Amino acid sequence: MDLFSRSWTALRTAVAELPDPDFARPSGCAGWLVRDLVCHLVIDAQDVLITLATPASTEPTVDAVGYWHVEDRPPTGEDPLDALTVRLAAAYGDPHLLRFHLDDVGSAAGRAAELADPRARVATRDEVLTAGDYLGAYVLEWTLHHLDLIAHLPEAPIRPPAEGLARARALLERIGGAAFPPSFTDRDALLVGTGRAAPTDAQRAELRDARVRFPLFLG
């Protein structure tokens, strides 16, 4: 729960400190500008609020690992929600409005997470899981999108927390069923493991020897 809050706070702070021109730069999500990614974060925050306010009485069907679906190909931008996100982001116009909306909804999502009982069961995406597992799954979401946010912004001062990077890597390894070689930094494991960066020849050989399944396209 604490790591969710730290990862989410760091990501929201990074957005808050972005100069206006950076919103029109590419993000690490293929085909999305930074403004599109920030709009997606608003939708993510809404999802957190909705899920934490949707109690379930049945036994959990998934945990933090099972929450993630592994797709057979990367996003193409043709998904209706992806297309809506781009149009909605453009409609904001002034980056200040997008910052304000993320701070408003994002702060509420952060407070809801802090108040949640980690043992409580919640429902989302036709699955049931504990609030603790749900928020644990989102550490991976926040960390990957923090890396996406700063992918082409080398001067960005706010980086993902080291603990969040380590936890996200561990979760990705559990999803993929194999550990990345020790020579991989947590950042490299996340970027290469999700197809956000191409491995070097040496890394590719290490991944093959370790029998790591990559890239994993998460949905």
GROMACS .gro file of C-alpha atoms in nm:
model
  219
    1MET     CA    1   0.000   0.000   0.000
    2ASP     CA    2   0.281   0.241   0.093
    3LEU     CA    3   0.468   0.165  -0.229
    4PHE     CA    4   0.155   0.237  -0.433
    5SER     CA    5   0.137   0.579  -0.269
    6ARG     CA    6   0.504   0.659  -0.317
    7SER     CA    7   0.504   0.551  -0.682
    8TRP     CA    8   0.183   0.742  -0.756
    9THR     CA    9   0.301   1.056  -0.576
   10ALA     CA   10   0.630   1.054  -0.766
   11LEU     CA   11   0.451   1.016  -1.100
   12ARG     CA   12   0.201   1.294  -1.027
   13THR     CA   13   0.482   1.521  -0.908
   14ALA     CA   14   0.674   1.454  -1.229
   15VAL     CA   15   0.369   1.557  -1.433
   16ALA     CA   16   0.312   1.868  -1.220
   17GLU     CA   17   0.667   1.987  -1.283
   18LEU     CA   18   0.664   1.939  -1.662
   19PRO     CA   19   0.696   2.262  -1.863
   20ASP     CA   20   0.406   2.321  -2.102
   21PRO     CA   21   0.607   2.247  -2.421
   22ASP     CA   22   0.689   1.896  -2.292
   23PHE     CA   23   0.323   1.794  -2.319
   24ALA     CA   24   0.359   1.798  -2.698
   25ARG     CA   25   0.667   1.575  -2.698
   26PRO     CA   26   0.658   1.198  -2.764
   27SER     CA   27   0.614   0.964  -2.468
   28GLY     CA   28   0.743   0.612  -2.428
   29CYS     CA   29   0.403   0.477  -2.534
   30ALA     CA   30   0.418   0.424  -2.909
   31GLY     CA   31   0.200   0.678  -3.089
   32TRP     CA   32   0.119   0.880  -2.778
   33LEU     CA   33   0.238   1.226  -2.688
   34VAL     CA   34   0.305   1.312  -2.325
   35ARG     CA   35  -0.035   1.480  -2.308
   36ASP     CA   36  -0.202   1.154  -2.423
   37LEU     CA   37  -0.021   0.962  -2.154
   38VAL     CA   38  -0.123   1.213  -1.886
   39CYS     CA   39  -0.484   1.185  -2.001
   40HIS     CA   40  -0.452   0.808  -1.967
   41LEU     CA   41  -0.332   0.860  -1.609
   42VAL     CA   42  -0.650   1.055  -1.537
   43ILE     CA   43  -0.850   0.755  -1.660
   44ASP     CA   44  -0.630   0.524  -1.449
   45ALA     CA   45  -0.702   0.735  -1.140
   46GLN     CA   46  -1.073   0.711  -1.212
   47ASP     CA   47  -1.039   0.333  -1.240
   48VAL     CA   48  -0.869   0.318  -0.900
   49LEU     CA   49  -1.152   0.518  -0.743
   50ILE     CA   50  -1.420   0.304  -0.909
   51THR     CA   51  -1.255  -0.025  -0.815
   52LEU     CA   52  -1.194   0.067  -0.452
   53ALA     CA   53  -1.561   0.167  -0.431
   54THR     CA   54  -1.678  -0.164  -0.582
   55PRO     CA   55  -1.673  -0.423  -0.301
   56ALA     CA   56  -1.705  -0.794  -0.376
   57SER     CA   57  -1.836  -1.069  -0.150
   58THR     CA   58  -1.695  -1.369  -0.338
   59GLU     CA   59  -1.349  -1.524  -0.312
   60PRO     CA   60  -1.065  -1.365  -0.511
   61THR     CA   61  -1.022  -1.499  -0.862
   62VAL     CA   62  -0.683  -1.335  -0.929
   63ASP     CA   63  -0.394  -1.178  -0.743
   64ALA     CA   64  -0.152  -0.900  -0.846
   65VAL     CA   65   0.003  -1.129  -1.108
   66GLY     CA   66  -0.323  -1.266  -1.247
   67TYR     CA   67  -0.463  -0.914  -1.277
   68TRP     CA   68  -0.242  -0.861  -1.581
   69HIS     CA   69  -0.331  -1.003  -1.921
   70VAL     CA   70  -0.045  -1.083  -2.158
   71GLU     CA   71  -0.140  -0.987  -2.513
   72ASP     CA   72   0.008  -1.142  -2.826
   73ARG     CA   73   0.097  -0.808  -2.987
   74PRO     CA   74   0.164  -0.448  -2.882
   75PRO     CA   75  -0.111  -0.186  -2.883
   76THR     CA   76  -0.184  -0.053  -3.230
   77GLY     CA   77  -0.381   0.255  -3.128
   78GLU     CA   78  -0.691   0.111  -3.293
   79ASP     CA   79  -0.854   0.017  -2.963
   80PRO     CA   80  -1.155   0.248  -2.913
   81LEU     CA   81  -1.041   0.355  -2.567
   82ASP     CA   82  -0.690   0.435  -2.693
   83ALA     CA   83  -0.836   0.646  -2.973
   84LEU     CA   84  -1.070   0.821  -2.729
   85THR     CA   85  -0.776   0.901  -2.500
   86VAL     CA   86  -0.593   1.083  -2.780
   87ARG     CA   87  -0.901   1.286  -2.875
   88LEU     CA   88  -0.977   1.368  -2.514
   89ALA     CA   89  -0.619   1.478  -2.447
   90ALA     CA   90  -0.629   1.713  -2.745
   91ALA     CA   91  -0.958   1.860  -2.621
   92TYR     CA   92  -0.792   1.987  -2.302
   93GLY     CA   93  -0.590   2.236  -2.506
   94ASP     CA   94  -0.409   2.409  -2.220
   95PRO     CA   95  -0.171   2.172  -2.034
   96HIS     CA   96  -0.272   2.350  -1.712
   97LEU     CA   97  -0.620   2.200  -1.738
   98LEU     CA   98  -0.478   1.851  -1.780
   99ARG     CA   99  -0.242   1.900  -1.485
  100PHE     CA  100  -0.530   2.026  -1.272
  101HIS     CA  101  -0.756   1.733  -1.358
  102LEU     CA  102  -0.483   1.478  -1.283
  103ASP     CA  103  -0.403   1.648  -0.952
  104ASP     CA  104  -0.772   1.661  -0.860
  105VAL     CA  105  -0.868   1.304  -0.946
  106GLY     CA  106  -0.522   1.164  -0.871
  107SER     CA  107  -0.517   1.307  -0.520
  108ALA     CA  108  -0.856   1.149  -0.452
  109ALA     CA  109  -0.733   0.813  -0.580
  110GLY     CA  110  -0.428   0.841  -0.357
  111ARG     CA  111  -0.640   0.915  -0.049
  112ALA     CA  112  -0.876   0.627  -0.131
  113ALA     CA  113  -0.578   0.392  -0.152
  114GLU     CA  114  -0.443   0.508   0.183
  115LEU     CA  115  -0.782   0.446   0.346
  116ALA     CA  116  -0.845   0.108   0.184
  117ASP     CA  117  -0.834  -0.215   0.386
  118PRO     CA  118  -0.578  -0.431   0.201
  119ARG     CA  119  -0.778  -0.743   0.293
  120ALA     CA  120  -1.103  -0.609   0.146
  121ARG     CA  121  -1.219  -0.769  -0.177
  122VAL     CA  122  -1.290  -0.553  -0.478
  123ALA     CA  123  -1.421  -0.624  -0.826
  124THR     CA  124  -1.279  -0.502  -1.156
  125ARG     CA  125  -1.262  -0.631  -1.513
  126ASP     CA  126  -1.494  -0.922  -1.423
  127GLU     CA  127  -1.243  -1.042  -1.161
  128VAL     CA  128  -1.223  -1.027  -0.782
  129LEU     CA  129  -0.904  -0.957  -0.587
  130THR     CA  130  -0.802  -0.802  -0.260
  131ALA     CA  131  -0.748  -0.428  -0.246
  132GLY     CA  132  -0.387  -0.497  -0.149
  133ASP     CA  133  -0.327  -0.707  -0.459
  134TYR     CA  134  -0.504  -0.454  -0.678
  135LEU     CA  135  -0.292  -0.166  -0.553
  136GLY     CA  136   0.017  -0.386  -0.575
  137ALA     CA  137  -0.057  -0.448  -0.942
  138TYR     CA  138  -0.074  -0.074  -0.995
  139VAL     CA  139   0.282  -0.026  -0.875
  140LEU     CA  140   0.380  -0.182  -1.207
  141GLU     CA  141   0.138   0.047  -1.393
  142TRP     CA  142   0.269   0.363  -1.227
  143THR     CA  143   0.633   0.265  -1.268
  144LEU     CA  144   0.606   0.176  -1.636
  145HIS     CA  145   0.415   0.495  -1.713
  146HIS     CA  146   0.664   0.704  -1.516
  147LEU     CA  147   0.934   0.561  -1.744
  148ASP     CA  148   0.708   0.637  -2.042
  149LEU     CA  149   0.659   0.995  -1.923
  150ILE     CA  150   1.031   1.074  -1.909
  151ALA     CA  151   1.143   0.852  -2.199
  152HIS     CA  152   1.225   1.154  -2.419
  153LEU     CA  153   1.269   1.407  -2.140
  154PRO     CA  154   1.628   1.360  -2.019
  155GLU     CA  155   1.610   1.672  -1.803
  156ALA     CA  156   1.307   1.554  -1.605
  157PRO     CA  157   1.412   1.572  -1.238
  158ILE     CA  158   1.163   1.327  -1.088
  159ARG     CA  159   1.243   0.959  -1.144
  160PRO     CA  160   1.049   0.651  -1.034
  161PRO     CA  161   1.134   0.544  -0.676
  162ALA     CA  162   1.401   0.272  -0.663
  163GLU     CA  163   1.173   0.053  -0.452
  164GLY     CA  164   0.899   0.087  -0.712
  165LEU     CA  165   1.136  -0.014  -0.991
  166ALA     CA  166   1.245  -0.321  -0.795
  167ARG     CA  167   0.888  -0.423  -0.709
  168ALA     CA  168   0.771  -0.370  -1.067
  169ARG     CA  169   1.057  -0.583  -1.197
  170ALA     CA  170   0.975  -0.861  -0.951
  171LEU     CA  171   0.610  -0.856  -1.056
  172LEU     CA  172   0.701  -0.861  -1.425
  173GLU     CA  173   0.928  -1.159  -1.362
  174ARG     CA  174   0.642  -1.341  -1.191
  175ILE     CA  175   0.412  -1.262  -1.483
  176GLY     CA  176   0.669  -1.394  -1.729
  177GLY     CA  177   0.767  -1.691  -1.518
  178ALA     CA  178   1.143  -1.624  -1.525
  179ALA     CA  179   1.395  -1.385  -1.372
  180PHE     CA  180   1.591  -1.136  -1.576
  181PRO     CA  181   1.970  -1.179  -1.565
  182PRO     CA  182   2.138  -1.002  -1.270
  183SER     CA  183   2.329  -0.779  -1.513
  184PHE     CA  184   2.001  -0.607  -1.608
  185THR     CA  185   1.915  -0.298  -1.410
  186ASP     CA  186   1.555  -0.278  -1.293
  187ARG     CA  187   1.493  -0.007  -1.552
  188ASP     CA  188   1.640  -0.216  -1.834
  189ALA     CA  189   1.442  -0.522  -1.728
  190LEU     CA  190   1.118  -0.322  -1.739
  191LEU     CA  191   1.188  -0.147  -2.067
  192VAL     CA  192   1.321  -0.450  -2.253
  193GLY     CA  193   1.079  -0.689  -2.087
  194THR     CA  194   0.774  -0.492  -2.203
  195GLY     CA  195   0.903  -0.411  -2.550
  196ARG     CA  196   0.967  -0.045  -2.476
  197ALA     CA  197   1.336  -0.083  -2.564
  198ALA     CA  198   1.525  -0.323  -2.787
  199PRO     CA  199   1.787  -0.537  -2.613
  200THR     CA  200   2.150  -0.517  -2.712
  201ASP     CA  201   2.303  -0.826  -2.871
  202ALA     CA  202   2.464  -0.915  -2.537
  203GLN     CA  203   2.136  -0.870  -2.350
  204ARG     CA  204   1.949  -1.078  -2.607
  205ALA     CA  205   2.197  -1.363  -2.556
  206GLU     CA  206   2.157  -1.341  -2.178
  207LEU     CA  207   1.780  -1.345  -2.208
  208ARG     CA  208   1.795  -1.649  -2.431
  209ASP     CA  209   2.023  -1.831  -2.187
  210ALA     CA  210   1.796  -1.743  -1.895
  211ARG     CA  211   1.489  -1.848  -2.096
  212VAL     CA  212   1.317  -1.521  -2.026
  213ARG     CA  213   0.999  -1.470  -2.225
  214PHE     CA  214   1.000  -1.123  -2.377
  215PRO     CA  215   0.859  -0.887  -2.467
  216LEU     CA  216   0.545  -0.909  -2.254
  217PHE     CA  217   0.265  -0.685  -2.382
  218LEU     CA  218   0.053  -0.619  -2.076
  219GLY     CA  219  -0.311  -0.526  -2.077
   0.00000   0.00000   0.00000
